[in-house]
Coordinates of C-alpha atoms in Angstrom, one line a residue:
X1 CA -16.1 -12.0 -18.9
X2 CA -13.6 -14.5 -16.5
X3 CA -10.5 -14.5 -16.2
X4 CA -9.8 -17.5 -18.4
X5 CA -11.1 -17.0 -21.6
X6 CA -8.7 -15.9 -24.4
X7 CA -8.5 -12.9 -26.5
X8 CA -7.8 -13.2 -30.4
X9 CA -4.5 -12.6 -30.5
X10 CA -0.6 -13.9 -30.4
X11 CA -0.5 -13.6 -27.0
X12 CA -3.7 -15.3 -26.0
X13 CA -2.4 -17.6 -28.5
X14 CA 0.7 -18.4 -26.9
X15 CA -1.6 -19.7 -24.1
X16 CA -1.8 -16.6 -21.7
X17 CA -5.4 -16.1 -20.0
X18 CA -7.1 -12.5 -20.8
X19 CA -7.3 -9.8 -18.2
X20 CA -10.2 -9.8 -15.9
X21 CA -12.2 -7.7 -17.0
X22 CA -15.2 -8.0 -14.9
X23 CA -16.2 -7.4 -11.4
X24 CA -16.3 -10.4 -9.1
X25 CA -19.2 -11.0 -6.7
X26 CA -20.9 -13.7 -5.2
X27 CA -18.2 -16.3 -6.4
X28 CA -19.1 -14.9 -10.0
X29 CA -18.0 -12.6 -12.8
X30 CA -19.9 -9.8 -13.7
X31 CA -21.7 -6.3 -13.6
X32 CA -24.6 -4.5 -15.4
X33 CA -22.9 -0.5 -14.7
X34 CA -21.4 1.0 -17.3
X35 CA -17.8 -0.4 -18.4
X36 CA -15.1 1.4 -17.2
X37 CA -12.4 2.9 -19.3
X38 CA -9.1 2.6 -17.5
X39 CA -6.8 4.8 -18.7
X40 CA -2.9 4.3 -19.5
X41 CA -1.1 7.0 -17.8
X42 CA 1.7 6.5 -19.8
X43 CA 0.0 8.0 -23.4
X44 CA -3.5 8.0 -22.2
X45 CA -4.5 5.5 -24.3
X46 CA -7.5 2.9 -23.0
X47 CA -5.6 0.1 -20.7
X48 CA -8.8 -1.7 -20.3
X49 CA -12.8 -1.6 -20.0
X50 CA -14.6 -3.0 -17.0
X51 CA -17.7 -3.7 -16.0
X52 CA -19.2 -2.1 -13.1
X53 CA -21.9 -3.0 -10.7
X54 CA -25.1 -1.2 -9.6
X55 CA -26.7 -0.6 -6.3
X56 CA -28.7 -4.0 -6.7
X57 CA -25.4 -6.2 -6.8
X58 CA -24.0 -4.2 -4.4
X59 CA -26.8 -5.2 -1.7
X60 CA -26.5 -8.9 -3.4
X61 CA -22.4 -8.7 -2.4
X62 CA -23.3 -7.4 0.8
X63 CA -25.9 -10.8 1.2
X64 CA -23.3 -13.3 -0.2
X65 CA -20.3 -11.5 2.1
X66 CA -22.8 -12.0 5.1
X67 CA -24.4 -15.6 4.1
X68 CA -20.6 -16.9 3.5
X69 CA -19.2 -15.8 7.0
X70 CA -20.0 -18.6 9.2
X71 CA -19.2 -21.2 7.3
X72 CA -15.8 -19.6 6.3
X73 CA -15.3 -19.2 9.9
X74 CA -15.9 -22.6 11.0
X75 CA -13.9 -23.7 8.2
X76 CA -10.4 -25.5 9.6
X77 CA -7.3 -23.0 9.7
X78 CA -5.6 -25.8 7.9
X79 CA -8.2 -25.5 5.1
X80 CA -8.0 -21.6 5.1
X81 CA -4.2 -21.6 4.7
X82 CA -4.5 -24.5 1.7
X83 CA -6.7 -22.1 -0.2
X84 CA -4.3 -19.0 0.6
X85 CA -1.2 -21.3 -0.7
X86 CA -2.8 -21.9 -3.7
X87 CA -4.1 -18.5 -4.6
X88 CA -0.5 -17.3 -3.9
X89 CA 0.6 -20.3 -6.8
X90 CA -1.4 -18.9 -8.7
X91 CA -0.4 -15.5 -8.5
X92 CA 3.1 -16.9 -8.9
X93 CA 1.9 -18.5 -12.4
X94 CA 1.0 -15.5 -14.0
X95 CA 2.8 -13.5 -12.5
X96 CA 4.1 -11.8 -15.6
X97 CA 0.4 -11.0 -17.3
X98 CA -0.5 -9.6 -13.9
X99 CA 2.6 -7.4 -14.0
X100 CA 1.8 -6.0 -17.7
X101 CA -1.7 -5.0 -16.6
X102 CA -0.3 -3.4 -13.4
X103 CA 2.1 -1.6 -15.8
X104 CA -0.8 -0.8 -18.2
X105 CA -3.1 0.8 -15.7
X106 CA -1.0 2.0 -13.4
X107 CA 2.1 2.9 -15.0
X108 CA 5.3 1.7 -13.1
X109 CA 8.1 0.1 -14.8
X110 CA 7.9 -3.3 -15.8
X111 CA 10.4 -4.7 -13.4
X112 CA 8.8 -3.0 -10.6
X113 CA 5.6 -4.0 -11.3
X114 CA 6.9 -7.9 -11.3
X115 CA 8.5 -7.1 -7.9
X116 CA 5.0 -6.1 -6.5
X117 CA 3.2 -9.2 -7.9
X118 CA 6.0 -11.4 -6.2
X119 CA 5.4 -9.2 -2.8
X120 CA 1.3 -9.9 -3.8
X121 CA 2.3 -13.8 -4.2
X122 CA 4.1 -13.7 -0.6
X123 CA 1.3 -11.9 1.3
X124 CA -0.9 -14.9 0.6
X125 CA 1.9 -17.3 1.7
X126 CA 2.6 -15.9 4.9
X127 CA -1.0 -15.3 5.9
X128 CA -1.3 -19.4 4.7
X129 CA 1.3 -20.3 7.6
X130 CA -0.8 -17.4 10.2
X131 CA -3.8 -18.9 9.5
X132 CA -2.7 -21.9 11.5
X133 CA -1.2 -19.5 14.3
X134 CA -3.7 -17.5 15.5
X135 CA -3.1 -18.4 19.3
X136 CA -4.9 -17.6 22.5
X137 CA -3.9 -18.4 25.8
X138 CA -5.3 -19.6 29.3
X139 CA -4.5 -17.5 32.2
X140 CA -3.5 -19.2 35.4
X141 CA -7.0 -19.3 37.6
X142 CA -7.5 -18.3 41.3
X143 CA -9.5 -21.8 42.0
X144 CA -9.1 -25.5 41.4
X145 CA -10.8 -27.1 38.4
X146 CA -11.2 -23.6 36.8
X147 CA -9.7 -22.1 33.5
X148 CA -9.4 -18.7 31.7
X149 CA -9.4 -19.3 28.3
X150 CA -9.0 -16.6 25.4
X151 CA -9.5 -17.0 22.3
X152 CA -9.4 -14.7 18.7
X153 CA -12.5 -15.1 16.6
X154 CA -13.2 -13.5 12.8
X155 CA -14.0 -9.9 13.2
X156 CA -16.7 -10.6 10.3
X157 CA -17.5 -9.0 7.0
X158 CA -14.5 -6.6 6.1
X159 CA -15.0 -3.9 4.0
X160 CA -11.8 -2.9 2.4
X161 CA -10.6 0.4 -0.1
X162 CA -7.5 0.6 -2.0
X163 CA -5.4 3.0 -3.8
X164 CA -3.9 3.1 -7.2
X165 CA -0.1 3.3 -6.3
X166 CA -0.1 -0.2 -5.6
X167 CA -2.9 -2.0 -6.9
X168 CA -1.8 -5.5 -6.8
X169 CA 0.1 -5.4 -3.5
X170 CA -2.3 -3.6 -0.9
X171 CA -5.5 -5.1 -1.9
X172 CA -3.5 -8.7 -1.2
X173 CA -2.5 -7.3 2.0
X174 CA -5.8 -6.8 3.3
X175 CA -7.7 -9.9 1.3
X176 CA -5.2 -12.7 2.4
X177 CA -4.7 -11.0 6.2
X178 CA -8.8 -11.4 6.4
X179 CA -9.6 -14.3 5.1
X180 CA -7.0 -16.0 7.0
X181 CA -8.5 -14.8 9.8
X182 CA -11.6 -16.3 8.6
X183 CA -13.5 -13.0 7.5
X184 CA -15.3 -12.6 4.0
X185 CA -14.3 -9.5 2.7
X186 CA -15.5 -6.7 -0.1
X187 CA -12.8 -4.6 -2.0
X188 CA -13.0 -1.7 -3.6
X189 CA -10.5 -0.9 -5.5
X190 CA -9.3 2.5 -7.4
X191 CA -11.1 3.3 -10.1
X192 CA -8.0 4.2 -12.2
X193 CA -6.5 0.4 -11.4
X194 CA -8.9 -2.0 -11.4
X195 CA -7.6 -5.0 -13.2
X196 CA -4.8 -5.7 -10.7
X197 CA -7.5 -6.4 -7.8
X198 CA -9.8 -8.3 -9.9
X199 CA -6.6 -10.7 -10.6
X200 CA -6.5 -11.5 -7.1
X201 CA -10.3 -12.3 -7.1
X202 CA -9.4 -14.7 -9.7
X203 CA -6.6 -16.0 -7.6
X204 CA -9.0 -16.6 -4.9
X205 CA -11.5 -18.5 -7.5
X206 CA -8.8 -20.5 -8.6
X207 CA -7.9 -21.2 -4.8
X208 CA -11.1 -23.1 -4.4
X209 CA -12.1 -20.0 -2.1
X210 CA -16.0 -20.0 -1.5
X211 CA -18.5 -18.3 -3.1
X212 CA -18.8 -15.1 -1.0
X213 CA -15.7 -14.9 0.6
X214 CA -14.0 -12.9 -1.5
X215 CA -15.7 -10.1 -3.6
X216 CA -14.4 -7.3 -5.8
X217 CA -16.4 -4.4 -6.8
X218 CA -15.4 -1.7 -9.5
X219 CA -17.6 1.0 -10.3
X220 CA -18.7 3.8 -8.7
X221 CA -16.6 5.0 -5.5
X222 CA -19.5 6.8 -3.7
X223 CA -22.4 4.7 -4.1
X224 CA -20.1 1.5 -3.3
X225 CA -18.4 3.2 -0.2
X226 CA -21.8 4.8 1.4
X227 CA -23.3 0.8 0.9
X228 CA -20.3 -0.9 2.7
X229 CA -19.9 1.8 5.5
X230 CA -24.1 1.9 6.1
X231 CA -24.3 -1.8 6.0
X232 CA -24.2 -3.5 9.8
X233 CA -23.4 -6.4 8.7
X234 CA -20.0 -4.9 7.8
X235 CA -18.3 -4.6 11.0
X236 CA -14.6 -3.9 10.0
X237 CA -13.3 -1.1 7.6
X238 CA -9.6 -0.9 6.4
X239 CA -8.4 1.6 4.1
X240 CA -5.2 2.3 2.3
X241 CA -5.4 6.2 1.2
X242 CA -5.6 10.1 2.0
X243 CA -5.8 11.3 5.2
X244 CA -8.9 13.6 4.3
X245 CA -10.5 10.2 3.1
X246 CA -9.2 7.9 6.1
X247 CA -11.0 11.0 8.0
X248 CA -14.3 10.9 6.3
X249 CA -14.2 6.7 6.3
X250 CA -13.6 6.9 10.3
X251 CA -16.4 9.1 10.7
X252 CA -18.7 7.1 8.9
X253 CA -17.4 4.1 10.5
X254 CA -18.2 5.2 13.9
X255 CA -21.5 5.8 13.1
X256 CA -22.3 2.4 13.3
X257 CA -19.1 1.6 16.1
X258 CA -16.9 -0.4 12.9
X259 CA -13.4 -1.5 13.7
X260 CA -11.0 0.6 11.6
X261 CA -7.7 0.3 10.6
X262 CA -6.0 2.9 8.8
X263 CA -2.6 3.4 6.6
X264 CA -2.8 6.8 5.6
X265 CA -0.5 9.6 4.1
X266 CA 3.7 9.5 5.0
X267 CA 6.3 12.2 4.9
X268 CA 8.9 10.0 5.7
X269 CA 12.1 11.8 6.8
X270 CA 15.6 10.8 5.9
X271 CA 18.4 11.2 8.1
X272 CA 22.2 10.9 7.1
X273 CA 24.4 10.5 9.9
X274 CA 28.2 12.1 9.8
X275 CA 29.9 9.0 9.6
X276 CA 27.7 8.0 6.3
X277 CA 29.6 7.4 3.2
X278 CA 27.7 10.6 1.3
X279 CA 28.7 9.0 -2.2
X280 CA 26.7 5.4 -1.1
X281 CA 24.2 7.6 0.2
X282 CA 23.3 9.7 -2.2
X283 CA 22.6 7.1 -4.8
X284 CA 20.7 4.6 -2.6
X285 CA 18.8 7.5 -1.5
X286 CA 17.9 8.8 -4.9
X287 CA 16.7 5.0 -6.2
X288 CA 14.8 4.6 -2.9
X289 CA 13.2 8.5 -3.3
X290 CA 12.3 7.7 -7.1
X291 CA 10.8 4.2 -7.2
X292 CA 7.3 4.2 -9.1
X293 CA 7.8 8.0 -9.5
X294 CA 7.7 8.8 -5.8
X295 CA 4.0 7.8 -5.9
X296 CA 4.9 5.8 -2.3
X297 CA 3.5 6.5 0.8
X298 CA 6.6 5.6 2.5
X299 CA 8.6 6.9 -0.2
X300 CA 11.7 8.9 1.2
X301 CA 10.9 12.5 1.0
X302 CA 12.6 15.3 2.6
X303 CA 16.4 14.4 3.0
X304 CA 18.7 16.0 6.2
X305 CA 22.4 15.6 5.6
X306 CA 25.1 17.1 7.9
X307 CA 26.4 20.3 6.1
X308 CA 30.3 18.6 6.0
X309 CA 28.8 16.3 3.5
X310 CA 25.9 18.1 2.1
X311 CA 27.7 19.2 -1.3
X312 CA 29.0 15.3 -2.0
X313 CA 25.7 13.8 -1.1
X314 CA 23.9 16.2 -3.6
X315 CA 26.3 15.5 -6.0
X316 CA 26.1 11.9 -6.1
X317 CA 22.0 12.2 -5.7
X318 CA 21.7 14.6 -8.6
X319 CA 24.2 11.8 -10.7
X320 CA 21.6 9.3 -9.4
X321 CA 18.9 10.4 -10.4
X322 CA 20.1 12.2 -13.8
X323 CA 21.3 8.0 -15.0
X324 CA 17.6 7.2 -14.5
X325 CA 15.8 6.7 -17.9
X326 CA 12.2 8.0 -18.1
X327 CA 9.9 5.8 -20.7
X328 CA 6.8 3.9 -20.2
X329 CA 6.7 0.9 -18.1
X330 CA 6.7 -1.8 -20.9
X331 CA 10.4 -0.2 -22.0
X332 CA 13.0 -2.4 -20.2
X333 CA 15.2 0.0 -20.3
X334 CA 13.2 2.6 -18.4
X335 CA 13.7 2.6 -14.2
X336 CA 10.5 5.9 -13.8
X337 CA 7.2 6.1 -15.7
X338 CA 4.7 8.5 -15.6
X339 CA 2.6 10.1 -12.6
X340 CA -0.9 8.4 -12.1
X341 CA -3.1 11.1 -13.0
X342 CA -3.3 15.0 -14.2
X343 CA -3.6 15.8 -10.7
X344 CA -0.4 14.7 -9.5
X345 CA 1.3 16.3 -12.6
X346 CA -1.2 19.2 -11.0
X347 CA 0.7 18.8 -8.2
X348 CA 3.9 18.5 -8.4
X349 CA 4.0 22.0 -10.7
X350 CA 2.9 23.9 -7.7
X351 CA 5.3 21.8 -5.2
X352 CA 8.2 22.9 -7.3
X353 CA 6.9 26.7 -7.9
X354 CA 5.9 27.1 -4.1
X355 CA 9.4 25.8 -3.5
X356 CA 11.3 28.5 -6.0
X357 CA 9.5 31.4 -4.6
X358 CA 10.5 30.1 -0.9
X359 CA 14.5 30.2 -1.9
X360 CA 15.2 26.7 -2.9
X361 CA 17.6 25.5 -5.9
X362 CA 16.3 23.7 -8.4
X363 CA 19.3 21.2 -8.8
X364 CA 17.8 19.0 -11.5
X365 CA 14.5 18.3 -13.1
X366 CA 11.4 20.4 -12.1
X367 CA 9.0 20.1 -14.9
X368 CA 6.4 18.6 -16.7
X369 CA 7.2 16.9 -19.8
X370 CA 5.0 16.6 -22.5
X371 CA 5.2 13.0 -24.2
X372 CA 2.3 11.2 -25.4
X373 CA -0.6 12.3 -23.9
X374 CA 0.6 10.8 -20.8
X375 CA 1.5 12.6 -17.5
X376 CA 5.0 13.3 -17.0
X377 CA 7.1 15.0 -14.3
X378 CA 11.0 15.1 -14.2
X379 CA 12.5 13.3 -11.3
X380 CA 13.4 16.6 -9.7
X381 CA 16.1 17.5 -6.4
X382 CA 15.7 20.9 -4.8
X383 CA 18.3 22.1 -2.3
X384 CA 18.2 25.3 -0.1
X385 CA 14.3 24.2 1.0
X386 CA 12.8 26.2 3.9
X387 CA 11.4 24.3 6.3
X388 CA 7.9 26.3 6.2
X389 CA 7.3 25.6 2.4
X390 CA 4.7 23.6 1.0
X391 CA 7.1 20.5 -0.2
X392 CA 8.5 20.2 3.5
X393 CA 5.0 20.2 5.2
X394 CA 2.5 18.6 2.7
X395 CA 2.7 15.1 1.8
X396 CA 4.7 15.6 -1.9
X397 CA 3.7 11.4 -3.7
X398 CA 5.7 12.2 -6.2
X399 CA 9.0 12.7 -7.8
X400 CA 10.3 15.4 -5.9
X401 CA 13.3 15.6 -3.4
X402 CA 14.0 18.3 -0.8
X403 CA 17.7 18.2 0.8
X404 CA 18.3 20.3 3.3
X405 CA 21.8 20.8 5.6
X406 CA 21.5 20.6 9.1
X407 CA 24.3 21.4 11.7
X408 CA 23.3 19.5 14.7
X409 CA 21.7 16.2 15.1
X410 CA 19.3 16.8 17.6
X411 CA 18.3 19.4 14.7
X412 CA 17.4 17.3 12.2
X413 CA 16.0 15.1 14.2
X414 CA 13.4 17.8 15.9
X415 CA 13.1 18.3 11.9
X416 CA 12.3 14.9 11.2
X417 CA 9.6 14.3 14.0
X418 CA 8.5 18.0 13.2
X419 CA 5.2 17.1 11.2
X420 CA 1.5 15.1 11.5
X421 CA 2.7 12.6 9.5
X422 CA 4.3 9.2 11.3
X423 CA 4.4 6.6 8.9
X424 CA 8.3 5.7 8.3
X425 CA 11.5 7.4 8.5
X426 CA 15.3 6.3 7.5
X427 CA 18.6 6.6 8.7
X428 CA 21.8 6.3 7.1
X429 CA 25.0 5.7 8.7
X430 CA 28.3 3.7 9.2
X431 CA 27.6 3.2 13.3
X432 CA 24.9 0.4 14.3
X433 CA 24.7 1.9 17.6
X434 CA 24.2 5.8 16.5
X435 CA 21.3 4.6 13.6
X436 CA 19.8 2.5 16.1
X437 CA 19.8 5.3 18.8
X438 CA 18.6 7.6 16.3
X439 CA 15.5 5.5 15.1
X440 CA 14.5 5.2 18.6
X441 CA 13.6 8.9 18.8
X442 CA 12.0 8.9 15.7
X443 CA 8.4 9.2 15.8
X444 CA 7.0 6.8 13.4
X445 CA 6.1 3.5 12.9
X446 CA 8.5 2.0 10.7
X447 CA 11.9 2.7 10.7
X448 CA 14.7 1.5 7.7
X449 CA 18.8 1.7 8.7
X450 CA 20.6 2.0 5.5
X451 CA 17.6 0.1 3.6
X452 CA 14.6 2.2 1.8
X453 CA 13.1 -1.7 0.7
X454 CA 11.3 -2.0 4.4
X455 CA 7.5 -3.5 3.5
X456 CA 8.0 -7.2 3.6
X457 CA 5.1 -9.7 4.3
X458 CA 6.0 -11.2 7.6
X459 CA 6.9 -7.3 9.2
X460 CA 3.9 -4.8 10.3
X461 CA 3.1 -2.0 8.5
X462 CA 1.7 1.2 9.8
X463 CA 2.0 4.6 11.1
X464 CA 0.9 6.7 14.0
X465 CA -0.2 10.2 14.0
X466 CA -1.8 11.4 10.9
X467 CA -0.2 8.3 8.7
X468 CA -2.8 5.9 10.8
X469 CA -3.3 3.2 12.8
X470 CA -3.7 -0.2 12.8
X471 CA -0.6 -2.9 10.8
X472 CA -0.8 -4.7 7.7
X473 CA 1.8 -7.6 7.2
X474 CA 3.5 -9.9 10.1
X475 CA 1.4 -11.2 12.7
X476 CA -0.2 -8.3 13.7
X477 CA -2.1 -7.7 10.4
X478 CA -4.2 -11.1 11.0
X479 CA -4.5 -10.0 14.2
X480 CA -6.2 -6.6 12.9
X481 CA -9.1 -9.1 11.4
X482 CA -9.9 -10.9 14.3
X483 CA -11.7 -10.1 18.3
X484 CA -10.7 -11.5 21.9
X485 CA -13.1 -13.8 23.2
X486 CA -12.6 -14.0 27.3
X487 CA -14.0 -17.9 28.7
X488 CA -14.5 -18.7 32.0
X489 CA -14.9 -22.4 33.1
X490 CA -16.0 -23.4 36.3
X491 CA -16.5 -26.5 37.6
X492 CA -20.4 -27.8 37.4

């Protein structure tokens, strides 16, 4: 079924298009698998069913992805960025029935979810204007009559995985960054939020997009992943996910010599200066730490406050995060919803126990709730945390905060940089100068002064270490989905 066909009821009949609910290949809808029951982690009712494709449409996404590149290529930048600005209007126009199905599937708060769709919406307008700026140069030559000329060309057919924290915003990033490079490019997103990603593809149909460009195949994550990753024709690979699966995709990758760019896990550190106002501090660091449940991979998660303030800051964190109202997403009044799936709940059970039997204070929260079938965790702060337990080492993507004093800055900050991760870290302070000074010895990619809101579209996005390589966003993720070309011109 398309996008655009109506279900039988108040709100179809108010004019609202149905839910994709179909997988989109070839510049078509469809799928002969098995539908695919996506479940509401909220009560764990059935959000939607979708259908899924088999091996055979697979290889025929693979042939259309291929057959589609050249001409995509050749096609004029001005052209690419029309189609971009007008799948970003359309994004825009329904913005609020791709929000409810994010919310649906995937869980977040209503309000959060439209926030994401708007952040969808700009990716594809800001790629629109870089699709007509993707410069070369010419290099001063040694002789007369001669030029250097370089040039960025379309990598070529993209393969592309996304997670389910996001579902809506990272498949945009990586479907508007390649195809304004002029790539075609195959998505796969997670199985446990489809319908977001298949709202894009309709975007992109709506855009006038050609047939082959842009593909996006549900079903089954094995059989799907081993086809794009053995498939030559495929020569770039970017992934948003785990770092045992960024791993296992890089190896396959360089099987066949893929470019790959990765934005793996984050344990993003959080560091409050002594001139920080701890009251400020604590709050904006407890709405940062708690937004869609933690389930962020640049989420702030372990929190080092000078000991001088350490009592006021947990004081006004613990208020923070106590005023929050738990509910599912489609409750205005709620600001958390439930974890994704039973293994994060899974998860963040053994986090908390792990912590306990280490010394740490359980300050508020720290346990599963059981509400409607869905899966629900406290928003939970810990205090006292050794540095060798598991919340302060493992990646926690979830609602769970570890404060811990520290005496001397130099401290924390050997604290901070004291892990495999890289992807962001944040500093909070009342000096310019001292933040600033601070971020610079901060080994990550992505730094935030007094602001946990840092992934905009026209900024890169990325980690080093363990949390990746390769950007998303800004110039440099268009640039991820194109080559250098060197030219040489002599004179005949």
């Amino acid at each position: 079924m398309g996008p655009v066909t109506e279900h039988n009821d108040s709100h179809a009949d108010a004019g609202a298009p149905a839910a994709p609910d179909s997988s989109y290949l070839c510049g078509a809808w469809g799928g002969s698998g098995p539908r695919l029951a996506v479940v509401n982690p909220a009560d764990g009712s059935t959000a939607a069913e979708v259908a899924t494709v088999t091996p055979t449409e697979v290889a025929e996404t693979l042939d259309a992805a291929a057959s589609a590149l050249q001409s995509w290529r050749d096609t004029d930048p001005w052209a690419r960025s029309r189609h971009l600005r007008d799948a970003a209007a359309y994004i825009r126009d329904h913005l609020v029935d791709i929000a409810a199905s994010v919310t649906a599937e995937q869980g977040k708060p209503l309000a959060q979810a439209e926030g994401e769709v708007a952040g969808a919406a700009d990716q594809f307008d800001w790629c629109a204007d870089e699709a007509r700026r993707i410069y070369g140069r010419v290099i001063p030559a040694r002789g007369a009559g001669r030029r250097l000329l370089v040039q960025r060309e379309p990598v070529g057919v993209v393969g592309a995985f996304a997670p389910s924290n996001f579902p809506a915003l990272l498949p945009a990033r990586k479907i508007a960054a390649a195809t304004a490079a002029g790539c075609t490019i195959i998505v796969k997103p997670a199985e446990e939020t489809p319908t977001a990603a298949l709202w894009l593809a309709a975007a992109a149909e709506a855009a006038g997009i050609p047939a082959g460009v842009v593909n996006v195949l549900v079903g089954d994550p094995a059989m799907i992943s081993e086809m794009i990753l053995g498939d030559s024709r495929v020569r770039k690979v970017t992934l948003t996910g785990s770092v045992p699966l960024g791993s296992h995709i890089m190896e396959e990758a360089s099987k066949q010599l893929k470019s790959v760019s990765l934005e793996l896990g984050g344990h993003s550190p959080v560091i409050v200066l002594d001139d920080a106002d701890p009251e400020w501090a604590g709050e904006a660091a407890a709405r940062g730490k708690f937004r869609n449940a933690g389930q962020v991979c640049i989420a702030p998660s372990r929190f080092l406050v000078p000991a001088e303030l350490h009592d006021r800051f947990v004081a006004s964190f613990v208020a923070a995060t106590e005023a929050l109202a738990m509910g599912p997403g489609d409750d205005p009044s709620c600001d958390i919803g439930p974890l994704q799936n039973e293994r994060r709940l899974q998860a963040m059970e053994q986090l908390v126990a792990s912590a306990v039997s280490d010394g740490a204070v359980v300050e508020s929260g720290g346990r599963r709730i059981e509400r409607d079938a869905g899966w629900w965790f406290e928003p939970t702060v810990l205090t006292n945390v050794d540095l060798g337990t598991e919340i302060m080492v493992a990646e926690p993507f979830g609602p769970i905060a570890p404060i811990r004093a520290y005496d001397d800055l130099d401290d924390a900050v050997r604290i901070a940089n004291d892990t495999d991760f890289g992807l962001a870290g944040f500093v909070l302070g009342g000096s310019l100068q001292r933040c600033l000074d601070v971020a610079d010895r901060l080994e990550v990619g992505m730094v935030g002064i007094n602001d946990f809101a840092i992934a905009l579209a026209e900024a890169p996005f990325g980690g080093i270490k363990h949390s990746g390589f390769g950007r998303e966003g800004g110039a440099e993720g268009v640039a991820e989905f194109t080559v250098v070309k060197y030219i040489n011109v002599a004179p005949a």
